[in-house]
PDB file of C-alpha atoms and ligand atoms in Angstrom:
ATOM      1  CA  MET A 647      81.826 -89.704 158.112  1.00  0.00           C
ATOM      2  CA  THR A 648      82.599 -89.811 154.446  1.00  0.00           C
ATOM      3  CA  ALA A 649      81.219 -86.979 152.350  1.00  0.00           C
ATOM      4  CA  LYS A 650      78.967 -87.629 149.383  1.00  0.00           C
ATOM      5  CA  LEU A 651      80.436 -86.573 146.053  1.00  0.00           C
ATOM      6  CA  ILE A 652      78.867 -83.914 143.882  1.00  0.00           C
ATOM      7  CA  ASP A 653      79.753 -85.311 140.475  1.00  0.00           C
ATOM      8  CA  GLY A 654      80.389 -82.485 138.006  1.00  0.00           C
ATOM      9  CA  VAL A 655      80.808 -84.896 135.103  1.00  0.00           C
ATOM     10  CA  ALA A 656      77.411 -86.545 135.608  1.00  0.00           C
ATOM     11  CA  LEU A 657      75.643 -83.221 136.208  1.00  0.00           C
ATOM     12  CA  SER A 658      77.334 -81.722 133.138  1.00  0.00           C
ATOM     13  CA  LYS A 659      76.167 -84.636 131.037  1.00  0.00           C
ATOM     14  CA  GLN A 660      72.578 -84.076 132.127  1.00  0.00           C
ATOM     15  CA  LEU A 661      72.714 -80.303 131.571  1.00  0.00           C
ATOM     16  CA  ARG A 662      74.485 -80.660 128.211  1.00  0.00           C
ATOM     17  CA  GLY A 663      71.731 -83.058 127.152  1.00  0.00           C
ATOM     18  CA  GLU A 664      69.195 -80.336 127.945  1.00  0.00           C
ATOM     19  CA  VAL A 665      71.296 -77.789 126.024  1.00  0.00           C
ATOM     20  CA  ALA A 666      71.401 -80.131 123.014  1.00  0.00           C
ATOM     21  CA  GLN A 667      67.592 -80.452 123.077  1.00  0.00           C
ATOM     22  CA  ARG A 668      67.075 -76.693 123.283  1.00  0.00           C
ATOM     23  CA  ALA A 669      69.678 -76.157 120.528  1.00  0.00           C
ATOM     24  CA  ALA A 670      67.796 -78.628 118.312  1.00  0.00           C
ATOM     25  CA  ALA A 671      64.549 -76.729 118.954  1.00  0.00           C
ATOM     26  CA  LEU A 672      66.227 -73.490 117.846  1.00  0.00           C
ATOM     27  CA  ARG A 673      67.726 -75.151 114.788  1.00  0.00           C
ATOM     28  CA  ALA A 674      64.230 -76.303 113.828  1.00  0.00           C
ATOM     29  CA  ARG A 675      63.351 -72.596 113.740  1.00  0.00           C
ATOM     30  CA  GLY A 676      66.326 -71.937 111.440  1.00  0.00           C
ATOM     31  CA  ILE A 677      68.637 -70.583 114.144  1.00  0.00           C
ATOM     32  CA  THR A 678      71.878 -72.303 115.086  1.00  0.00           C
ATOM     33  CA  PRO A 679      73.278 -70.975 118.366  1.00  0.00           C
ATOM     34  CA  GLY A 680      76.791 -69.698 117.657  1.00  0.00           C
ATOM     35  CA  LEU A 681      79.782 -69.009 119.896  1.00  0.00           C
ATOM     36  CA  ALA A 682      82.912 -67.150 118.792  1.00  0.00           C
ATOM     37  CA  VAL A 683      86.053 -67.896 120.796  1.00  0.00           C
ATOM     38  CA  ILE A 684      89.026 -65.582 120.372  1.00  0.00           C
ATOM     39  CA  LEU A 685      92.502 -66.632 121.435  1.00  0.00           C
ATOM     40  CA  VAL A 686      95.394 -64.201 121.160  1.00  0.00           C
ATOM     41  CA  GLY A 687      98.913 -65.610 121.593  1.00  0.00           C
ATOM     42  CA  ASP A 688     100.084 -69.117 122.379  1.00  0.00           C
ATOM     43  CA  ASN A 689      99.528 -69.623 126.114  1.00  0.00           C
ATOM     44  CA  PRO A 690      99.510 -73.454 126.336  1.00  0.00           C
ATOM     45  CA  ALA A 691      96.824 -73.643 129.067  1.00  0.00           C
ATOM     46  CA  SER A 692      94.586 -71.266 127.094  1.00  0.00           C
ATOM     47  CA  GLN A 693      94.991 -73.424 123.983  1.00  0.00           C
ATOM     48  CA  VAL A 694      93.687 -76.442 125.895  1.00  0.00           C
ATOM     49  CA  TYR A 695      90.785 -74.454 127.399  1.00  0.00           C
ATOM     50  CA  VAL A 696      89.604 -73.047 124.059  1.00  0.00           C
ATOM     51  CA  ARG A 697      89.894 -76.441 122.372  1.00  0.00           C
ATOM     52  CA  ASN A 698      87.681 -77.931 125.097  1.00  0.00           C
ATOM     53  CA  LYS A 699      85.152 -75.120 124.746  1.00  0.00           C
ATOM     54  CA  VAL A 700      84.911 -75.517 120.985  1.00  0.00           C
ATOM     55  CA  LYS A 701      84.596 -79.297 121.250  1.00  0.00           C
ATOM     56  CA  ALA A 702      81.847 -78.963 123.877  1.00  0.00           C
ATOM     57  CA  CYS A 703      79.913 -76.703 121.480  1.00  0.00           C
ATOM     58  CA  GLU A 704      80.170 -79.218 118.661  1.00  0.00           C
ATOM     59  CA  ASP A 705      79.034 -82.061 120.932  1.00  0.00           C
ATOM     60  CA  SER A 706      75.901 -80.125 121.943  1.00  0.00           C
ATOM     61  CA  GLY A 707      74.847 -78.919 118.490  1.00  0.00           C
ATOM     62  CA  LEU A 708      76.122 -75.377 118.838  1.00  0.00           C
ATOM     63  CA  HIS A 709      78.047 -73.681 116.084  1.00  0.00           C
ATOM     64  CA  SER A 710      81.443 -72.377 117.143  1.00  0.00           C
ATOM     65  CA  VAL A 711      84.141 -70.319 115.500  1.00  0.00           C
ATOM     66  CA  LEU A 712      87.649 -70.337 116.889  1.00  0.00           C
ATOM     67  CA  GLU A 713      89.701 -67.297 115.907  1.00  0.00           C
ATOM     68  CA  LYS A 714      93.386 -67.636 116.766  1.00  0.00           C
ATOM     69  CA  TYR A 715      95.655 -64.637 116.459  1.00  0.00           C
ATOM     70  CA  ASP A 716      99.344 -64.049 116.870  1.00  0.00           C
ATOM     71  CA  ALA A 717     100.510 -62.423 120.123  1.00  0.00           C
ATOM     72  CA  SER A 718     101.506 -59.388 118.050  1.00  0.00           C
ATOM     73  CA  MET A 719      97.850 -58.557 117.301  1.00  0.00           C
ATOM     74  CA  THR A 720      97.160 -54.955 118.291  1.00  0.00           C
ATOM     75  CA  GLU A 721      94.423 -53.867 120.659  1.00  0.00           C
ATOM     76  CA  ALA A 722      92.788 -51.920 117.808  1.00  0.00           C
ATOM     77  CA  GLN A 723      92.720 -55.039 115.617  1.00  0.00           C
ATOM     78  CA  LEU A 724      91.125 -57.064 118.406  1.00  0.00           C
ATOM     79  CA  LEU A 725      88.532 -54.361 119.083  1.00  0.00           C
ATOM     80  CA  ALA A 726      87.701 -54.330 115.362  1.00  0.00           C
ATOM     81  CA  ARG A 727      87.137 -58.111 115.405  1.00  0.00           C
ATOM     82  CA  ILE A 728      84.832 -57.788 118.410  1.00  0.00           C
ATOM     83  CA  ASP A 729      82.893 -55.035 116.679  1.00  0.00           C
ATOM     84  CA  ALA A 730      82.408 -57.294 113.658  1.00  0.00           C
ATOM     85  CA  LEU A 731      81.247 -60.204 115.841  1.00  0.00           C
ATOM     86  CA  ASN A 732      78.892 -57.916 117.781  1.00  0.00           C
ATOM     87  CA  ASN A 733      77.210 -57.212 114.439  1.00  0.00           C
ATOM     88  CA  ASP A 734      77.262 -60.795 113.140  1.00  0.00           C
ATOM     89  CA  PRO A 735      73.764 -62.310 113.540  1.00  0.00           C
ATOM     90  CA  SER A 736      75.134 -65.888 113.324  1.00  0.00           C
ATOM     91  CA  ILE A 737      77.129 -65.299 116.533  1.00  0.00           C
ATOM     92  CA  HIS A 738      75.225 -65.195 119.834  1.00  0.00           C
ATOM     93  CA  GLY A 739      78.116 -65.429 122.262  1.00  0.00           C
ATOM     94  CA  ILE A 740      81.615 -63.926 122.214  1.00  0.00           C
ATOM     95  CA  LEU A 741      84.393 -65.196 124.452  1.00  0.00           C
ATOM     96  CA  VAL A 742      87.865 -63.656 124.530  1.00  0.00           C
ATOM     97  CA  GLN A 743      90.153 -66.077 126.310  1.00  0.00           C
ATOM     98  CA  LEU A 744      92.144 -64.529 129.141  1.00  0.00           C
ATOM     99  CA  PRO A 745      94.912 -63.727 129.847  1.00  0.00           C
ATOM    100  CA  LEU A 746      95.596 -61.408 126.920  1.00  0.00           C
ATOM    101  CA  PRO A 747      99.112 -60.258 125.954  1.00  0.00           C
ATOM    102  CA  ALA A 748     100.313 -57.404 128.201  1.00  0.00           C
ATOM    103  CA  HIS A 749     100.008 -54.739 125.490  1.00  0.00           C
ATOM    104  CA  ILE A 750      96.238 -55.288 125.252  1.00  0.00           C
ATOM    105  CA  ASP A 751      93.933 -53.788 127.902  1.00  0.00           C
ATOM    106  CA  ALA A 752      91.712 -56.726 128.879  1.00  0.00           C
ATOM    107  CA  HIS A 753      89.159 -54.494 130.579  1.00  0.00           C
ATOM    108  CA  LYS A 754      88.725 -52.389 127.427  1.00  0.00           C
ATOM    109  CA  VAL A 755      88.325 -55.553 125.353  1.00  0.00           C
ATOM    110  CA  ILE A 756      85.689 -57.062 127.648  1.00  0.00           C
ATOM    111  CA  GLU A 757      83.757 -53.799 127.700  1.00  0.00           C
ATOM    112  CA  ALA A 758      83.723 -53.815 123.871  1.00  0.00           C
ATOM    113  CA  ILE A 759      81.712 -57.063 123.820  1.00  0.00           C
ATOM    114  CA  SER A 760      77.987 -56.462 123.461  1.00  0.00           C
ATOM    115  CA  PRO A 761      76.357 -57.299 126.836  1.00  0.00           C
ATOM    116  CA  ALA A 762      73.790 -59.325 124.842  1.00  0.00           C
ATOM    117  CA  LYS A 763      76.674 -61.604 123.712  1.00  0.00           C
ATOM    118  CA  ASP A 764      78.708 -61.549 126.937  1.00  0.00           C
ATOM    119  CA  VAL A 765      78.416 -65.280 127.668  1.00  0.00           C
ATOM    120  CA  ASP A 766      81.444 -65.163 130.011  1.00  0.00           C
ATOM    121  CA  GLY A 767      79.523 -62.685 132.170  1.00  0.00           C
ATOM    122  CA  PHE A 768      82.609 -60.480 132.609  1.00  0.00           C
ATOM    123  CA  HIS A 769      81.187 -57.180 131.253  1.00  0.00           C
ATOM    124  CA  VAL A 770      80.380 -54.544 133.896  1.00  0.00           C
ATOM    125  CA  ALA A 771      76.785 -54.630 132.626  1.00  0.00           C
ATOM    126  CA  SER A 772      76.643 -58.361 133.459  1.00  0.00           C
ATOM    127  CA  ALA A 773      78.264 -57.788 136.868  1.00  0.00           C
ATOM    128  CA  GLY A 774      75.802 -54.987 137.576  1.00  0.00           C
ATOM    129  CA  ALA A 775      72.827 -57.093 136.495  1.00  0.00           C
ATOM    130  CA  LEU A 776      73.911 -59.856 138.872  1.00  0.00           C
ATOM    131  CA  MET A 777      74.303 -57.358 141.689  1.00  0.00           C
ATOM    132  CA  VAL A 778      70.812 -55.907 141.333  1.00  0.00           C
ATOM    133  CA  GLY A 779      69.135 -59.206 140.416  1.00  0.00           C
ATOM    134  CA  GLN A 780      68.283 -58.325 136.817  1.00  0.00           C
ATOM    135  CA  PRO A 781      68.558 -60.709 133.843  1.00  0.00           C
ATOM    136  CA  GLY A 782      72.041 -60.858 132.354  1.00  0.00           C
ATOM    137  CA  PHE A 783      74.746 -63.501 132.057  1.00  0.00           C
ATOM    138  CA  TRP A 784      76.312 -65.043 135.153  1.00  0.00           C
ATOM    139  CA  PRO A 785      80.025 -65.921 135.090  1.00  0.00           C
ATOM    140  CA  CYS A 786      80.258 -69.612 134.248  1.00  0.00           C
ATOM    141  CA  THR A 787      82.285 -70.939 137.186  1.00  0.00           C
ATOM    142  CA  PRO A 788      80.174 -69.593 140.077  1.00  0.00           C
ATOM    143  CA  TYR A 789      77.032 -70.319 138.028  1.00  0.00           C
ATOM    144  CA  GLY A 790      78.210 -73.938 137.789  1.00  0.00           C
ATOM    145  CA  CYS A 791      78.755 -74.020 141.568  1.00  0.00           C
ATOM    146  CA  MET A 792      75.164 -72.845 142.086  1.00  0.00           C
ATOM    147  CA  LYS A 793      73.927 -75.628 139.779  1.00  0.00           C
ATOM    148  CA  MET A 794      75.889 -78.147 141.855  1.00  0.00           C
ATOM    149  CA  LEU A 795      74.173 -76.924 145.046  1.00  0.00           C
ATOM    150  CA  GLU A 796      70.821 -77.067 143.244  1.00  0.00           C
ATOM    151  CA  SER A 797      71.563 -80.658 142.148  1.00  0.00           C
ATOM    152  CA  ILE A 798      71.697 -81.801 145.792  1.00  0.00           C
ATOM    153  CA  HIS A 799      68.535 -79.772 146.570  1.00  0.00           C
ATOM    154  CA  TYR A 800      70.464 -77.659 149.043  1.00  0.00           C
ATOM    155  CA  ASP A 801      68.356 -74.865 150.539  1.00  0.00           C
ATOM    156  CA  LEU A 802      70.694 -71.901 151.095  1.00  0.00           C
ATOM    157  CA  LYS A 803      68.153 -69.781 152.966  1.00  0.00           C
ATOM    158  CA  GLY A 804      69.631 -68.681 156.279  1.00  0.00           C
ATOM    159  CA  LYS A 805      72.742 -70.830 155.823  1.00  0.00           C
ATOM    160  CA  HIS A 806      76.209 -69.399 156.359  1.00  0.00           C
ATOM    161  CA  ALA A 807      78.283 -69.548 153.191  1.00  0.00           C
ATOM    162  CA  VAL A 808      81.978 -68.726 153.311  1.00  0.00           C
ATOM    163  CA  VAL A 809      83.666 -67.896 150.007  1.00  0.00           C
ATOM    164  CA  ILE A 810      87.452 -67.991 150.045  1.00  0.00           C
ATOM    165  CA  GLY A 811      88.733 -65.748 147.261  1.00  0.00           C
ATOM    166  CA  ARG A 812      87.517 -62.399 145.949  1.00  0.00           C
ATOM    167  CA  SER A 813      88.245 -62.455 142.215  1.00  0.00           C
ATOM    168  CA  ASN A 814      85.897 -60.713 139.800  1.00  0.00           C
ATOM    169  CA  ILE A 815      85.469 -64.001 137.924  1.00  0.00           C
ATOM    170  CA  VAL A 816      84.668 -66.321 140.838  1.00  0.00           C
ATOM    171  CA  GLY A 817      84.736 -65.044 144.429  1.00  0.00           C
ATOM    172  CA  LYS A 818      82.727 -61.844 144.117  1.00  0.00           C
ATOM    173  CA  PRO A 819      80.010 -63.156 141.765  1.00  0.00           C
ATOM    174  CA  MET A 820      79.818 -66.371 143.830  1.00  0.00           C
ATOM    175  CA  ALA A 821      79.072 -64.335 146.951  1.00  0.00           C
ATOM    176  CA  LEU A 822      76.324 -62.396 145.145  1.00  0.00           C
ATOM    177  CA  MET A 823      74.703 -65.589 143.825  1.00  0.00           C
ATOM    178  CA  LEU A 824      74.692 -67.152 147.309  1.00  0.00           C
ATOM    179  CA  LEU A 825      73.277 -63.924 148.727  1.00  0.00           C
ATOM    180  CA  GLY A 826      70.585 -64.020 146.044  1.00  0.00           C
ATOM    181  CA  GLN A 827      69.495 -67.355 147.536  1.00  0.00           C
ATOM    182  CA  ASN A 828      69.270 -65.777 151.016  1.00  0.00           C
ATOM    183  CA  ALA A 829      72.462 -67.229 152.456  1.00  0.00           C
ATOM    184  CA  THR A 830      74.471 -65.227 154.972  1.00  0.00           C
ATOM    185  CA  VAL A 831      77.718 -64.720 153.103  1.00  0.00           C
ATOM    186  CA  THR A 832      81.275 -64.074 154.265  1.00  0.00           C
ATOM    187  CA  ILE A 833      84.036 -63.377 151.765  1.00  0.00           C
ATOM    188  CA  CYS A 834      87.523 -64.304 152.955  1.00  0.00           C
ATOM    189  CA  HIS A 835      90.757 -63.389 151.199  1.00  0.00           C
ATOM    190  CA  SER A 836      94.515 -63.098 151.638  1.00  0.00           C
ATOM    191  CA  ALA A 837      94.183 -60.395 154.310  1.00  0.00           C
ATOM    192  CA  THR A 838      91.563 -62.304 156.328  1.00  0.00           C
ATOM    193  CA  ARG A 839      92.696 -62.904 159.912  1.00  0.00           C
ATOM    194  CA  ASP A 840      92.088 -66.420 161.180  1.00  0.00           C
ATOM    195  CA  LEU A 841      90.468 -68.064 158.174  1.00  0.00           C
ATOM    196  CA  LYS A 842      89.780 -71.194 160.235  1.00  0.00           C
ATOM    197  CA  THR A 843      87.475 -69.339 162.636  1.00  0.00           C
ATOM    198  CA  MET A 844      85.438 -68.252 159.610  1.00  0.00           C
ATOM    199  CA  THR A 845      85.306 -71.593 157.821  1.00  0.00           C
ATOM    200  CA  LEU A 846      84.396 -73.510 160.993  1.00  0.00           C
ATOM    201  CA  GLN A 847      81.155 -71.522 161.104  1.00  0.00           C
ATOM    202  CA  ALA A 848      80.265 -72.312 157.504  1.00  0.00           C
ATOM    203  CA  ASP A 849      77.469 -74.544 156.259  1.00  0.00           C
ATOM    204  CA  VAL A 850      78.839 -74.076 152.742  1.00  0.00           C
ATOM    205  CA  ILE A 851      82.439 -73.348 151.803  1.00  0.00           C
ATOM    206  CA  VAL A 852      83.559 -72.350 148.317  1.00  0.00           C
ATOM    207  CA  ALA A 853      87.335 -72.415 147.912  1.00  0.00           C
ATOM    208  CA  ALA A 854      88.491 -70.289 144.975  1.00  0.00           C
ATOM    209  CA  VAL A 855      92.040 -69.204 145.683  1.00  0.00           C
ATOM    210  CA  GLY A 856      94.278 -71.153 143.299  1.00  0.00           C
ATOM    211  CA  LYS A 857      96.494 -72.642 146.022  1.00  0.00           C
ATOM    212  CA  ARG A 858      96.696 -76.209 147.313  1.00  0.00           C
ATOM    213  CA  ASN A 859      95.507 -77.155 150.808  1.00  0.00           C
ATOM    214  CA  VAL A 860      93.875 -73.815 151.553  1.00  0.00           C
ATOM    215  CA  LEU A 861      91.132 -75.819 153.262  1.00  0.00           C
ATOM    216  CA  THR A 862      92.022 -78.736 155.541  1.00  0.00           C
ATOM    217  CA  ALA A 863      89.850 -81.074 157.624  1.00  0.00           C
ATOM    218  CA  ASP A 864      90.363 -79.134 160.890  1.00  0.00           C
ATOM    219  CA  MET A 865      88.796 -76.057 159.223  1.00  0.00           C
ATOM    220  CA  VAL A 866      85.496 -77.706 158.286  1.00  0.00           C
ATOM    221  CA  LYS A 867      82.330 -78.118 160.367  1.00  0.00           C
ATOM    222  CA  PRO A 868      81.014 -81.703 160.241  1.00  0.00           C
ATOM    223  CA  GLY A 869      78.436 -82.074 157.481  1.00  0.00           C
ATOM    224  CA  ALA A 870      79.351 -78.863 155.621  1.00  0.00           C
ATOM    225  CA  VAL A 871      79.139 -78.646 151.827  1.00  0.00           C
ATOM    226  CA  VAL A 872      82.562 -78.019 150.285  1.00  0.00           C
ATOM    227  CA  ILE A 873      82.948 -76.755 146.726  1.00  0.00           C
ATOM    228  CA  ASP A 874      86.454 -76.722 145.311  1.00  0.00           C
ATOM    229  CA  VAL A 875      87.067 -74.293 142.448  1.00  0.00           C
ATOM    230  CA  GLY A 876      90.858 -74.697 142.524  1.00  0.00           C
ATOM    231  CA  MET A 877      92.898 -76.093 139.630  1.00  0.00           C
ATOM    232  CA  ASN A 878      96.430 -76.774 140.797  1.00  0.00           C
ATOM    233  CA  ARG A 879      99.122 -79.389 140.349  1.00  0.00           C
ATOM    234  CA  ASN A 880     100.506 -81.389 143.261  1.00  0.00           C
ATOM    235  CA  ASP A 881     104.153 -82.429 143.656  1.00  0.00           C
ATOM    236  CA  GLU A 882     103.567 -85.415 141.362  1.00  0.00           C
ATOM    237  CA  GLY A 883     102.120 -83.129 138.697  1.00  0.00           C
ATOM    238  CA  LYS A 884      98.590 -84.421 139.261  1.00  0.00           C
ATOM    239  CA  LEU A 885      95.620 -82.063 139.007  1.00  0.00           C
ATOM    240  CA  CYS A 886      94.317 -81.034 142.430  1.00  0.00           C
ATOM    241  CA  GLY A 887      92.098 -78.354 143.903  1.00  0.00           C
ATOM    242  CA  ASP A 888      92.399 -75.870 146.767  1.00  0.00           C
ATOM    243  CA  VAL A 889      90.935 -78.380 149.221  1.00  0.00           C
ATOM    244  CA  ASP A 890      92.788 -81.227 150.943  1.00  0.00           C
ATOM    245  CA  PHE A 891      90.289 -83.667 149.479  1.00  0.00           C
ATOM    246  CA  ASP A 892      91.338 -86.820 151.346  1.00  0.00           C
ATOM    247  CA  GLY A 893      91.198 -85.091 154.726  1.00  0.00           C
ATOM    248  CA  VAL A 894      88.132 -82.897 154.182  1.00  0.00           C
ATOM    249  CA  LYS A 895      86.002 -85.739 152.786  1.00  0.00           C
ATOM    250  CA  GLN A 896      86.165 -87.366 156.245  1.00  0.00           C
ATOM    251  CA  VAL A 897      84.403 -84.350 157.780  1.00  0.00           C
ATOM    252  CA  ALA A 898      82.239 -82.721 155.099  1.00  0.00           C
ATOM    253  CA  GLY A 899      78.707 -83.806 154.193  1.00  0.00           C
ATOM    254  CA  TRP A 900      79.187 -83.105 150.495  1.00  0.00           C
ATOM    255  CA  ILE A 901      82.315 -82.376 148.464  1.00  0.00           C
ATOM    256  CA  THR A 902      83.229 -81.718 144.844  1.00  0.00           C
ATOM    257  CA  PRO A 903      86.246 -83.610 143.478  1.00  0.00           C
ATOM    258  CA  VAL A 904      89.092 -82.230 141.349  1.00  0.00           C
ATOM    259  CA  PRO A 905      89.173 -83.262 138.571  1.00  0.00           C
ATOM    260  CA  GLY A 906      85.536 -84.021 137.767  1.00  0.00           C
ATOM    261  CA  GLY A 907      83.866 -81.329 139.842  1.00  0.00           C
ATOM    262  CA  VAL A 908      83.595 -77.640 139.063  1.00  0.00           C
ATOM    263  CA  GLY A 909      85.848 -77.840 135.963  1.00  0.00           C
ATOM    264  CA  PRO A 910      83.381 -79.541 133.596  1.00  0.00           C
ATOM    265  CA  MET A 911      80.566 -77.389 134.993  1.00  0.00           C
ATOM    266  CA  THR A 912      82.324 -74.188 133.890  1.00  0.00           C
ATOM    267  CA  ILE A 913      82.228 -75.223 130.234  1.00  0.00           C
ATOM    268  CA  THR A 914      78.690 -76.531 130.628  1.00  0.00           C
ATOM    269  CA  MET A 915      77.482 -73.148 131.870  1.00  0.00           C
ATOM    270  CA  LEU A 916      79.194 -71.476 128.912  1.00  0.00           C
ATOM    271  CA  LEU A 917      77.022 -73.648 126.663  1.00  0.00           C
ATOM    272  CA  VAL A 918      73.950 -72.756 128.728  1.00  0.00           C
ATOM    273  CA  ASN A 919      74.741 -69.034 128.469  1.00  0.00           C
ATOM    274  CA  THR A 920      75.345 -69.257 124.716  1.00  0.00           C
ATOM    275  CA  LEU A 921      72.070 -71.057 124.212  1.00  0.00           C
ATOM    276  CA  GLU A 922      70.303 -68.517 126.409  1.00  0.00           C
ATOM    277  CA  ALA A 923      71.828 -65.698 124.326  1.00  0.00           C
ATOM    278  CA  ALA A 924      70.558 -67.333 121.130  1.00  0.00           C
ATOM    279  CA  GLU A 925      67.081 -67.859 122.612  1.00  0.00           C
ATOM    280  CA  ARG A 926      66.913 -64.228 123.702  1.00  0.00           C
ATOM    281  CA  ALA A 927      68.023 -63.064 120.236  1.00  0.00           C
ATOM    282  CA  ALA A 928      65.389 -65.315 118.635  1.00  0.00           C
ATOM    283  CA  GLY A 929      62.702 -63.773 120.856  1.00  0.00           C
TER     284      GLY A 929
HETATM  285  N1  GUN B1634      90.755 -67.815 131.317  1.00  0.00           N
HETATM  286  C1  GUN B1634      90.629 -68.683 132.341  1.00  0.00           C
HETATM  287  N2  GUN B1634      89.321 -68.932 132.575  1.00  0.00           N
HETATM  288  C2  GUN B1634      88.619 -68.202 131.691  1.00  0.00           C
HETATM  289  C3  GUN B1634      87.234 -68.054 131.431  1.00  0.00           C
HETATM  290  O1  GUN B1634      86.363 -68.629 132.087  1.00  0.00           O
HETATM  291  N3  GUN B1634      86.919 -67.218 130.426  1.00  0.00           N
HETATM  292  C4  GUN B1634      87.842 -66.554 129.706  1.00  0.00           C
HETATM  293  N4  GUN B1634      87.428 -65.740 128.745  1.00  0.00           N
HETATM  294  N5  GUN B1634      89.135 -66.674 129.922  1.00  0.00           N
HETATM  295  C5  GUN B1634      89.518 -67.496 130.909  1.00  0.00           C
END
């Protein structure tokens, strides 16, 4: 068996087209959806990420402001910038790129963002809204994974989903989203005993660890859906995920590639959240 690919590039293109249409409709009402991206310091990976986010906004007709600050910026200065953006009606979404320099408390910074502009979905108000099923903003990466499952018309009701990884940004919100669709959900992590026993029972596996070859073919039930959130480099320096793609694709029913899978979807869902924030503000 060779798994079918869930193409994150093609799905992103479709969803970004819809975002562009909705953005145009808002612009016709005199409102341009606006995203502010704040980068503190010169982390090279972060520089690439924020550049991609800003470019994606431009391509979809969203207004974006990139604020770059020196690593010596104080926490108080950053909090003051967030306060100003919270009160700026031209800005509907605020994203502070992580990681922040060690002298800045990232939790305090995230909590300073207005929940109405929390398009990353990292604020405790957003996490709480997801947990109790109230409207809020879903973190972009697991939200993108849900859109990928939706794109193949996968009915999660009663299915067993195994999430590998328990981060606040991916693993935990992913589990809640799957639960919200009536899946039976298991969260596995570094202290899980016998991961393979868990994954072999899974109809859906989401790998979100940040380590190569966490999931190999012998760990996958034939026909399972495998979503790879990982972003790693192999020995040749090539981008790869957490899943042994070449092996697992022989067993799985569906699989997401890396690159070209979850990665583009993360930025796409940021655009969706920003647009949603602007639509909510417009009433
Ligand atoms: N750093 C790595 N991924 C992300 C993300 O999705 N959002 C933010 N704010 N920082 C990140």
